[in-house]
Short mmCIF file of C-alpha atoms and ligand atoms in Angstrom, two decimals:
data_model
loop_
_atom_site.label_atom_id
_atom_site.label_comp_id
_atom_site.label_asym_id
_atom_site.label_seq_id
_atom_site.Cartn_x
_atom_site.Cartn_y
_atom_site.Cartn_z
CA MET A 21 141.67 275.14 0.03
CA ARG A 22 143.69 272.09 -0.70
CA LEU A 23 146.59 271.77 1.69
CA THR A 24 149.84 270.81 0.09
CA SER A 25 152.26 268.84 2.14
CA LYS A 26 154.33 271.99 2.38
CA SER A 27 151.51 274.07 3.84
CA VAL A 28 150.59 271.27 6.23
CA ALA A 29 154.15 271.30 7.41
CA LEU A 30 153.83 274.89 8.50
CA ILE A 31 150.79 274.37 10.67
CA PRO A 32 151.83 274.33 14.29
CA ILE A 33 150.82 271.12 15.96
CA ILE A 34 150.08 271.52 19.62
CA ALA A 35 149.17 268.47 21.63
CA THR A 36 148.70 268.54 25.34
CA VAL A 37 148.31 265.33 27.25
CA VAL A 38 147.76 265.29 30.95
CA THR A 39 149.35 261.97 31.69
CA ALA A 40 148.79 261.88 35.41
CA ALA A 41 147.01 264.01 37.91
CA ILE A 42 147.98 262.73 41.28
CA GLY A 43 146.53 263.85 44.54
CA ALA A 44 143.54 265.99 45.21
CA THR A 45 142.70 269.38 46.46
CA LEU A 46 142.76 269.04 50.17
CA ILE A 47 140.26 270.45 52.53
CA ALA A 48 141.27 270.51 56.15
CA PRO A 49 138.79 268.39 58.10
CA PRO A 50 137.67 269.66 61.47
CA ALA A 51 139.72 268.10 64.25
CA ALA A 52 136.67 266.27 65.54
CA SER A 53 136.33 264.16 62.38
CA ALA A 54 139.46 262.02 62.77
CA ALA A 55 139.63 259.44 60.00
CA THR A 56 139.07 255.82 60.97
CA THR A 57 141.18 254.03 58.38
CA LEU A 58 144.86 254.34 57.49
CA GLY A 59 144.23 255.38 53.90
CA ALA A 60 141.66 258.02 54.79
CA ALA A 61 143.86 259.35 57.59
CA ALA A 62 146.86 259.64 55.26
CA GLN A 63 144.77 261.39 52.60
CA GLN A 64 144.10 264.26 54.99
CA SER A 65 147.64 265.49 54.33
CA GLY A 66 147.73 264.43 50.68
CA ARG A 67 149.58 261.19 51.36
CA TYR A 68 148.78 257.52 50.84
CA PHE A 69 149.01 254.50 53.10
CA GLY A 70 149.69 251.24 51.30
CA THR A 71 150.50 247.60 51.80
CA ALA A 72 152.22 244.75 49.98
CA VAL A 73 149.71 242.24 48.63
CA ALA A 74 150.28 238.59 47.73
CA ALA A 75 148.07 237.23 44.93
CA GLY A 76 147.85 233.90 46.73
CA ARG A 77 145.99 235.51 49.63
CA LEU A 78 143.28 237.22 47.60
CA GLY A 79 140.92 234.32 48.38
CA ASP A 80 141.22 234.99 52.13
CA SER A 81 138.22 237.10 53.11
CA THR A 82 139.76 238.46 56.32
CA TYR A 83 142.82 239.57 54.38
CA VAL A 84 140.82 241.13 51.56
CA GLY A 85 138.45 242.77 54.02
CA ILE A 86 141.32 244.59 55.76
CA LEU A 87 142.95 245.41 52.43
CA ASN A 88 139.81 246.96 51.00
CA ARG A 89 139.00 248.89 54.17
CA GLU A 90 142.38 250.27 55.27
CA PHE A 91 144.76 250.87 52.38
CA ASP A 92 144.73 253.15 49.35
CA MET A 93 148.00 252.02 47.69
CA VAL A 94 149.05 248.50 46.78
CA THR A 95 152.42 246.88 45.96
CA ALA A 96 152.62 243.35 44.56
CA GLU A 97 154.86 241.56 47.05
CA ASN A 98 156.47 239.27 44.43
CA GLU A 99 154.25 239.19 41.34
CA MET A 100 155.79 242.04 39.33
CA LYS A 101 159.38 240.94 39.84
CA MET A 102 161.48 239.85 36.88
CA ASP A 103 161.16 236.12 37.49
CA ALA A 104 157.36 236.42 37.70
CA THR A 105 156.80 238.65 34.67
CA GLU A 106 159.35 237.19 32.22
CA PRO A 107 159.83 233.56 33.24
CA GLN A 108 161.16 232.71 29.78
CA GLN A 109 163.03 235.24 27.71
CA GLY A 110 160.63 237.27 25.61
CA ARG A 111 157.55 235.49 27.06
CA PHE A 112 155.79 237.69 29.53
CA SER A 113 153.39 236.51 32.18
CA TYR A 114 151.15 238.92 34.04
CA GLY A 115 148.39 236.72 35.49
CA ASN A 116 149.16 237.07 39.19
CA ALA A 117 150.25 240.68 38.90
CA ASP A 118 147.02 241.49 37.05
CA ARG A 119 144.97 239.87 39.81
CA ILE A 120 146.49 242.31 42.28
CA VAL A 121 146.23 245.27 39.92
CA ASN A 122 142.57 244.54 39.16
CA GLN A 123 141.71 244.08 42.82
CA ALA A 124 143.33 247.41 43.64
CA ARG A 125 141.83 249.32 40.74
CA THR A 126 138.28 248.09 41.21
CA GLN A 127 138.58 249.35 44.79
CA GLY A 128 139.92 252.73 43.66
CA LYS A 129 143.40 252.11 45.03
CA ARG A 130 146.63 253.15 43.35
CA ILE A 131 149.57 250.87 42.63
CA ARG A 132 153.31 251.01 43.24
CA GLY A 133 155.15 248.83 40.74
CA HIS A 134 157.89 246.63 42.25
CA ALA A 135 160.41 246.09 40.68
CA LEU A 136 161.67 246.43 37.10
CA ALA A 137 165.39 245.65 37.52
CA TRP A 138 167.08 243.86 40.41
CA HIS A 139 170.02 241.55 40.96
CA SER A 140 167.73 239.19 42.87
CA GLN A 141 164.69 237.18 41.76
CA GLN A 142 165.90 237.14 38.19
CA PRO A 143 164.54 234.35 36.01
CA GLY A 144 167.03 231.53 35.42
CA TRP A 145 167.71 232.53 31.84
CA MET A 146 168.79 236.00 32.94
CA GLN A 147 170.99 234.83 35.81
CA SER A 148 173.31 233.17 33.34
CA MET A 149 173.58 236.17 31.02
CA SER A 150 176.24 238.87 30.90
CA GLY A 151 177.52 241.80 28.88
CA SER A 152 175.49 243.47 26.18
CA ALA A 153 173.09 240.53 25.86
CA LEU A 154 172.14 241.00 29.52
CA ARG A 155 172.00 244.80 29.22
CA ASN A 156 169.65 244.51 26.25
CA ALA A 157 167.53 241.86 27.96
CA MET A 158 167.22 244.06 31.05
CA LEU A 159 166.25 247.12 29.01
CA ASN A 160 163.75 245.09 27.01
CA HIS A 161 162.25 243.82 30.25
CA VAL A 162 161.93 247.34 31.65
CA THR A 163 160.36 248.56 28.43
CA GLN A 164 157.92 245.69 28.04
CA VAL A 165 156.66 245.60 31.62
CA ALA A 166 156.42 249.37 32.03
CA THR A 167 154.61 249.59 28.68
CA TYR A 168 152.19 246.82 29.61
CA TYR A 169 151.23 248.69 32.81
CA ARG A 170 151.45 252.18 31.32
CA GLY A 171 148.94 254.53 32.93
CA LYS A 172 148.20 252.17 35.84
CA ILE A 173 151.25 252.68 38.04
CA TYR A 174 151.70 255.59 40.45
CA ALA A 175 155.40 254.88 40.96
CA TRP A 176 157.80 252.21 39.74
CA ASP A 177 160.73 250.87 41.70
CA VAL A 178 162.81 250.98 38.54
CA VAL A 179 165.93 249.66 40.20
CA ASN A 180 166.00 247.82 43.50
CA GLU A 181 168.88 247.31 45.96
CA ALA A 182 171.83 248.18 43.72
CA PHE A 183 174.15 249.44 46.46
CA ALA A 184 176.50 247.38 48.61
CA ASP A 185 176.08 246.94 52.34
CA GLY A 186 178.96 247.91 54.57
CA SER A 187 181.39 250.76 54.45
CA SER A 188 182.18 251.08 50.74
CA GLY A 189 179.27 253.30 49.74
CA GLY A 190 179.58 251.80 46.27
CA ARG A 191 177.56 249.60 44.01
CA ARG A 192 176.72 246.01 44.80
CA ASP A 193 178.46 243.53 42.55
CA SER A 194 175.95 241.75 40.30
CA ASN A 195 175.59 240.57 36.74
CA LEU A 196 173.72 243.81 35.98
CA GLN A 197 176.43 245.96 37.56
CA ARG A 198 179.04 244.18 35.48
CA THR A 199 177.29 245.37 32.31
CA GLY A 200 178.58 248.87 33.17
CA ASN A 201 178.00 251.50 35.84
CA ASP A 202 175.43 253.25 33.67
CA TRP A 203 172.98 250.34 33.86
CA ILE A 204 170.85 252.15 36.44
CA GLU A 205 170.40 255.32 34.44
CA ALA A 206 169.78 253.28 31.29
CA ALA A 207 166.96 251.49 33.14
CA PHE A 208 165.46 254.81 34.27
CA ARG A 209 165.53 256.25 30.76
CA ALA A 210 163.85 253.15 29.36
CA ALA A 211 161.18 253.30 32.06
CA ARG A 212 160.49 256.99 31.40
CA ALA A 213 160.12 256.35 27.69
CA ALA A 214 157.74 253.44 28.32
CA ASP A 215 155.51 255.12 30.93
CA PRO A 216 156.05 258.88 31.13
CA GLY A 217 153.25 259.26 33.69
CA ALA A 218 154.72 257.01 36.37
CA LYS A 219 157.04 258.35 39.02
CA LEU A 220 160.36 256.56 38.79
CA CYS A 221 161.98 255.51 42.06
CA TYR A 222 165.25 254.02 43.22
CA ASN A 223 164.46 251.65 46.12
CA ASP A 224 166.80 250.18 48.73
CA TYR A 225 167.19 248.94 52.33
CA ASN A 226 169.65 250.03 55.04
CA THR A 227 169.55 253.53 53.64
CA ASP A 228 167.62 254.99 56.59
CA ASP A 229 170.59 256.15 58.67
CA TRP A 230 172.07 259.35 57.29
CA SER A 231 175.54 258.48 58.59
CA HIS A 232 175.78 255.14 56.79
CA ALA A 233 178.06 254.83 53.77
CA LYS A 234 175.30 253.09 51.80
CA THR A 235 172.90 256.00 52.41
CA GLN A 236 175.57 258.43 51.27
CA GLY A 237 176.30 256.37 48.17
CA VAL A 238 172.66 256.40 47.10
CA TYR A 239 172.42 260.12 47.88
CA ARG A 240 175.39 260.88 45.62
CA MET A 241 173.86 258.84 42.82
CA VAL A 242 170.53 260.69 43.05
CA GLN A 243 172.35 264.03 43.20
CA ASP A 244 174.32 263.07 40.10
CA PHE A 245 171.18 261.90 38.29
CA LYS A 246 169.40 265.17 39.04
CA SER A 247 172.39 267.22 37.88
CA ARG A 248 172.61 265.33 34.58
CA GLY A 249 168.91 265.08 33.85
CA VAL A 250 168.59 261.34 34.35
CA PRO A 251 164.84 260.89 34.89
CA ILE A 252 164.38 260.04 38.59
CA ASP A 253 161.39 261.24 40.61
CA CYS A 254 161.58 259.45 43.92
CA VAL A 255 163.61 257.41 46.35
CA GLY A 256 162.08 254.49 48.23
CA PHE A 257 163.25 253.66 51.75
CA GLN A 258 162.30 250.06 52.45
CA SER A 259 162.64 250.55 56.22
CA HIS A 260 162.74 246.98 57.48
CA PHE A 261 163.52 247.51 61.16
CA ASN A 262 164.38 245.15 64.01
CA ALA A 263 166.74 245.01 66.99
CA GLN A 264 169.81 244.69 64.73
CA SER A 265 168.60 247.48 62.48
CA PRO A 266 166.54 249.89 64.62
CA VAL A 267 164.82 253.08 63.49
CA PRO A 268 167.73 255.52 63.38
CA SER A 269 167.54 258.75 65.35
CA ASN A 270 168.32 260.70 62.17
CA TYR A 271 165.65 259.02 60.03
CA GLN A 272 163.73 262.24 59.37
CA THR A 273 166.99 263.97 58.46
CA THR A 274 167.66 261.29 55.88
CA LEU A 275 164.21 261.67 54.31
CA GLN A 276 164.53 265.47 54.28
CA ASN A 277 168.02 265.49 52.80
CA PHE A 278 166.95 263.28 49.91
CA ALA A 279 163.80 265.37 49.38
CA ASN A 280 166.01 268.44 49.18
CA LEU A 281 167.58 266.97 46.05
CA GLY A 282 164.24 267.53 44.31
CA VAL A 283 162.77 264.03 44.53
CA ASP A 284 159.80 262.61 46.38
CA VAL A 285 160.61 260.18 49.16
CA GLN A 286 158.44 257.20 50.04
CA ILE A 287 158.59 254.59 52.79
CA THR A 288 158.11 251.51 50.67
CA GLU A 289 158.32 248.29 52.72
CA LEU A 290 157.89 249.27 56.34
CA ASP A 291 157.88 246.64 59.03
CA ILE A 292 159.19 246.88 62.59
CA GLU A 293 159.73 243.75 64.62
CA GLY A 294 158.54 243.80 68.22
CA SER A 295 155.29 244.09 70.13
CA GLY A 296 153.24 246.27 72.42
CA SER A 297 154.08 249.83 73.26
CA SER A 298 157.71 249.78 72.10
CA GLN A 299 156.69 248.62 68.64
CA ALA A 300 153.87 251.17 68.66
CA SER A 301 156.21 254.00 69.52
CA ASN A 302 158.63 253.03 66.74
CA TYR A 303 155.76 253.05 64.25
CA ASP A 304 154.71 256.44 65.59
CA ARG A 305 158.22 257.83 65.04
CA VAL A 306 158.44 256.56 61.48
CA THR A 307 154.99 257.90 60.60
CA ARG A 308 155.72 261.31 62.10
CA ALA A 309 159.06 261.49 60.29
CA CYS A 310 157.23 261.10 56.98
CA LEU A 311 154.56 263.62 57.97
CA ALA A 312 157.28 266.15 58.82
CA VAL A 313 158.79 265.98 55.33
CA ALA A 314 156.63 267.70 52.74
CA ARG A 315 157.85 265.49 49.91
CA CYS A 316 157.36 262.24 51.82
CA THR A 317 154.32 261.25 49.79
CA GLY A 318 153.31 258.04 51.53
CA ILE A 319 154.02 254.92 53.55
CA THR A 320 153.63 251.28 52.54
CA VAL A 321 153.80 248.46 55.09
CA TRP A 322 155.19 245.12 53.88
CA GLY A 323 152.11 242.98 54.47
CA ILE A 324 148.82 243.10 56.35
CA ARG A 325 148.80 240.62 59.27
CA ASP A 326 151.85 239.43 61.19
CA THR A 327 151.27 236.00 59.70
CA ASP A 328 151.49 237.42 56.18
CA SER A 329 154.98 238.83 56.79
CA TRP A 330 158.26 237.58 55.33
CA ARG A 331 159.43 237.95 58.95
CA ALA A 332 156.34 236.46 60.57
CA SER A 333 158.15 235.37 63.74
CA GLY A 334 159.05 238.99 64.46
CA THR A 335 155.36 240.04 64.43
CA PRO A 336 156.34 243.24 62.56
CA LEU A 337 153.01 244.44 61.14
CA LEU A 338 149.90 246.39 62.18
CA PHE A 339 147.38 243.52 62.43
CA ASP A 340 147.77 240.28 64.37
CA GLY A 341 147.29 236.86 62.84
CA ASN A 342 143.54 237.07 63.39
CA GLY A 343 143.28 240.41 61.66
CA ASN A 344 142.86 242.43 64.86
CA LYS A 345 144.34 245.91 65.08
CA LYS A 346 147.49 246.05 67.21
CA ALA A 347 148.75 248.91 69.35
CA ALA A 348 151.06 249.72 66.43
CA TYR A 349 148.00 250.23 64.22
CA THR A 350 146.48 252.72 66.64
CA SER A 351 149.70 254.67 66.95
CA VAL A 352 150.01 254.99 63.16
CA LEU A 353 146.36 256.01 62.79
CA ASN A 354 146.67 258.62 65.54
CA ALA A 355 149.87 260.01 64.06
CA LEU A 356 148.27 260.29 60.62
CA ASN A 357 145.25 262.01 62.14
CA SER A 358 147.51 264.47 63.92
CA ALA A 359 148.96 265.77 60.65
CA ASP A 360 148.02 269.34 60.10
CA PRO A 361 147.01 269.68 56.45
CA GLY A 362 148.00 273.33 56.67
CA THR A 363 151.64 272.52 57.36
CA THR A 364 152.11 269.98 54.61
CA THR A 365 152.67 271.10 51.09
CA THR A 366 152.27 267.95 49.03
CA THR A 367 148.81 268.67 47.77
CA THR A 368 148.70 268.39 44.02
CA THR A 369 151.24 266.95 41.65
CA THR A 370 150.45 267.00 37.99
CA THR A 371 152.56 265.60 35.22
CA THR A 372 151.77 267.12 31.86
CA THR A 373 153.32 266.36 28.53
CA THR A 374 153.01 269.04 25.89
CA THR A 375 154.41 268.87 22.40
CA THR A 376 154.65 271.88 20.15
CA SER A 377 156.10 271.49 16.74
CA ASN A 378 156.25 272.76 13.28
CA ASP A 379 156.77 269.65 11.22
CA PRO A 380 160.53 269.99 11.25
CA GLY A 381 161.47 268.60 7.87
CA PRO A 382 165.13 268.23 7.02
CA GLY A 383 167.38 270.00 9.46
CA GLY A 384 164.58 270.85 11.87
CA CYS A 385 163.71 269.66 15.33
CA THR A 386 160.78 269.40 17.74
CA ALA A 387 160.61 269.86 21.48
CA SER A 388 158.24 268.39 24.04
CA VAL A 389 158.04 268.94 27.76
CA SER A 390 157.22 266.58 30.60
CA LEU A 391 156.30 268.70 33.59
CA ASN A 392 156.28 267.46 37.16
CA GLN A 393 154.48 270.20 39.10
CA TRP A 394 153.71 270.40 42.79
CA ASN A 395 152.66 273.24 45.08
CA GLY A 396 155.35 275.85 44.78
CA GLY A 397 157.76 274.09 42.45
CA PHE A 398 158.32 272.08 39.31
CA VAL A 399 160.77 270.02 37.31
CA ALA A 400 160.56 270.27 33.52
CA THR A 401 162.21 267.67 31.31
CA ILE A 402 162.44 268.72 27.69
CA LYS A 403 162.96 266.28 24.88
CA VAL A 404 164.59 267.55 21.70
CA THR A 405 163.99 265.36 18.66
CA ALA A 406 165.78 265.77 15.35
CA GLY A 407 163.76 265.76 12.14
CA SER A 408 164.76 263.77 9.09
CA SER A 409 168.33 265.10 9.20
CA ALA A 410 170.86 265.01 11.98
CA LEU A 411 171.32 268.10 14.16
CA SER A 412 174.70 269.57 14.94
CA GLY A 413 173.27 272.03 17.44
CA TRP A 414 169.84 273.14 18.68
CA ARG A 415 168.05 275.91 20.49
CA VAL A 416 164.80 275.60 22.45
CA THR A 417 162.71 278.58 23.51
CA THR A 418 160.41 278.32 26.52
CA THR A 419 158.06 280.74 28.23
CA LEU A 420 158.05 280.82 32.03
CA SER A 421 155.38 283.32 33.03
CA ASN A 422 154.88 282.50 36.71
CA GLY A 423 158.01 280.73 37.82
CA THR A 424 161.77 281.10 38.23
CA VAL A 425 164.45 278.62 37.21
CA THR A 426 166.64 277.56 40.14
CA GLY A 427 168.78 274.96 38.36
CA SER A 428 169.22 273.30 35.00
CA TRP A 429 171.12 270.44 33.37
CA SER A 430 172.34 269.53 29.91
CA ALA A 431 171.59 272.96 28.39
CA SER A 432 172.52 276.57 29.02
CA GLY A 433 169.72 279.06 29.45
CA SER A 434 169.63 282.76 28.62
CA GLY A 435 167.77 283.70 31.80
CA THR A 436 165.60 282.40 34.64
CA SER A 437 162.11 283.62 33.76
CA GLY A 438 160.00 284.93 30.90
CA THR A 439 161.25 283.92 27.46
CA ILE A 440 164.30 281.72 27.90
CA ASN A 441 166.50 280.44 25.08
CA TRP A 442 168.17 277.12 25.86
CA SER A 443 171.20 276.00 23.84
CA ASN A 444 172.78 272.57 23.71
CA VAL A 445 175.95 271.97 25.68
CA ASP A 446 179.04 270.47 24.06
CA TYR A 447 178.05 266.83 24.52
CA ASN A 448 174.46 266.86 23.29
CA GLY A 449 174.40 269.14 20.23
CA ASN A 450 174.76 266.25 17.81
CA VAL A 451 171.48 264.39 17.52
CA PRO A 452 171.10 261.79 14.75
CA ALA A 453 168.06 262.03 12.45
CA GLY A 454 164.91 261.00 14.27
CA GLN A 455 166.72 260.59 17.59
CA SER A 456 166.26 262.56 20.80
CA THR A 457 168.20 264.10 23.63
CA GLU A 458 166.92 265.56 26.89
CA PHE A 459 167.66 268.52 29.10
CA GLY A 460 165.80 269.94 32.02
CA PHE A 461 165.41 272.54 34.67
CA GLN A 462 163.78 272.91 38.03
CA GLY A 463 162.24 276.00 39.51
CA SER A 464 160.00 277.62 42.04
CA GLY A 465 156.46 278.71 41.24
CA SER A 466 154.57 277.35 38.26
CA GLY A 467 156.07 275.66 35.20
CA ALA A 468 152.76 275.80 33.32
CA GLY A 469 152.66 277.04 29.74
CA LEU A 470 156.31 276.47 28.82
CA ASN A 471 155.30 275.82 25.23
CA PRO A 472 158.77 274.82 23.99
CA SER A 473 159.79 275.29 20.38
CA CYS A 474 162.97 274.02 18.79
CA THR A 475 165.19 275.32 16.02
CA ALA A 476 168.34 273.85 14.61
CA SER A 477 171.44 276.00 15.07
O1 9MR B 506 158.39 239.63 50.90
C1 9MR B 506 159.07 239.07 49.82
C2 9MR B 506 159.20 237.58 50.00
O2 9MR B 506 157.93 236.97 49.91
C3 9MR B 506 160.13 236.98 48.97
O3 9MR B 506 160.36 235.63 49.26
C4 9MR B 506 161.43 237.75 48.94
C5 9MR B 506 162.34 237.20 47.87
O4 9MR B 506 163.41 238.02 47.60
O5 9MR B 506 161.18 239.11 48.69
C6 9MR B 506 160.43 239.69 49.71
O6 9MR B 506 160.29 241.08 49.46
C7 9MR B 506 161.51 241.81 49.44
C8 9MR B 506 161.31 242.96 48.49
O7 9MR B 506 160.94 242.49 47.22
C9 9MR B 506 162.57 243.79 48.37
N1 9MR B 506 163.04 244.23 49.64
C10 9MR B 506 163.16 243.19 50.66
C11 9MR B 506 161.86 242.43 50.80
C12 9MR B 506 161.94 241.45 51.93
O8 9MR B 506 162.89 240.47 51.65
#
């Protein structure tokens, strides 16, 4: 039979792409077989243990030896920042970042991307920009860099350090902030579009103490993003500690409260100035705080040896200048080995993108789902795309066989399980031809098999 274009249009197209399968099925090791490296010890509870890496040190065999042996996640300390990756506008440069990425990948390590948009370490051409030219340049940067590394990044620090220090709890003034308060969510949407498989994080410092205004400001932003369906998956706590900024007594509370918003939390740049047993006990506390929070998915220290640190004089890391393990190292390793795999729930997270469509034609629409699934819960983000005509309203039907919706945004649903009809809300019913809008919901149980289909209404 010869298929006419009309009959082709009626054939359902179902494409399922597993864009990322993160984590592994965990088998509790017997207590006697304590792991002997940080990465292996963290993996026992489904977590990672990473470090910042500087491309300029990859020729140092002591450094590389410790890196290869101990860590299973890598962050480029400076090489993926805006000044490094786009030194001239529209001319991208990935040489040093690629050196780090290749080193990590050939050793089977994963990569945290740091950072797509930041007020600091901007290239000169960007520092002097403002308004829509800067907004567009920032979004283009996010899109280009996240696209270049698509599929290779576990989590991106999409936006870094955008909140003010002190008591305001508000945004930091910067050229990016002056392009409009929505610059952060615009960056997250661009990053999601460019690399749907990467977790998207907001990353900041001095956000460790739950009582601080800055912590509260970031919390409110993440809460707002989740309620409006802005694509955010994780919050990074840099956790640079010293005598002026000690590990707060409520650190675990902070991690847990953010996790309760439905995001992963990660300790992204840990270093603690000091020495001996007091430093070791601070490292122990931070490690155990992460282990106690199911959605604390891993810890990264900001360098390998004390001499590699941006705060070298404070000897804040786990290895001394000769590469020997410090007391702090042993306390972290022991804490990681003490984690009971049975009490942690971050075992498997799978992000799946499924598209089901009948070629919509004029007036029609398609729907696709990006599913972030972990043990016991999920977040589904559904993209509604207009066909060759604009939509003035839409309805999406999903099937939730083994889960229950606990919250939704940017659509109203007819129920919480089984067949659910989702209708646009007042602000997102109009979708121009070929354009998209998103809504989402979170739930308990499994979000598998949602199989969304869209009709114009
Ligand atoms: O460790 C980084 C150092 O080599 C750079 O000179 C510095 C420049 O801003 O950035 C350091 O890393 C920072 C990270 O990117 C963001 N959080 C604070 C870190 C320490 O300053």
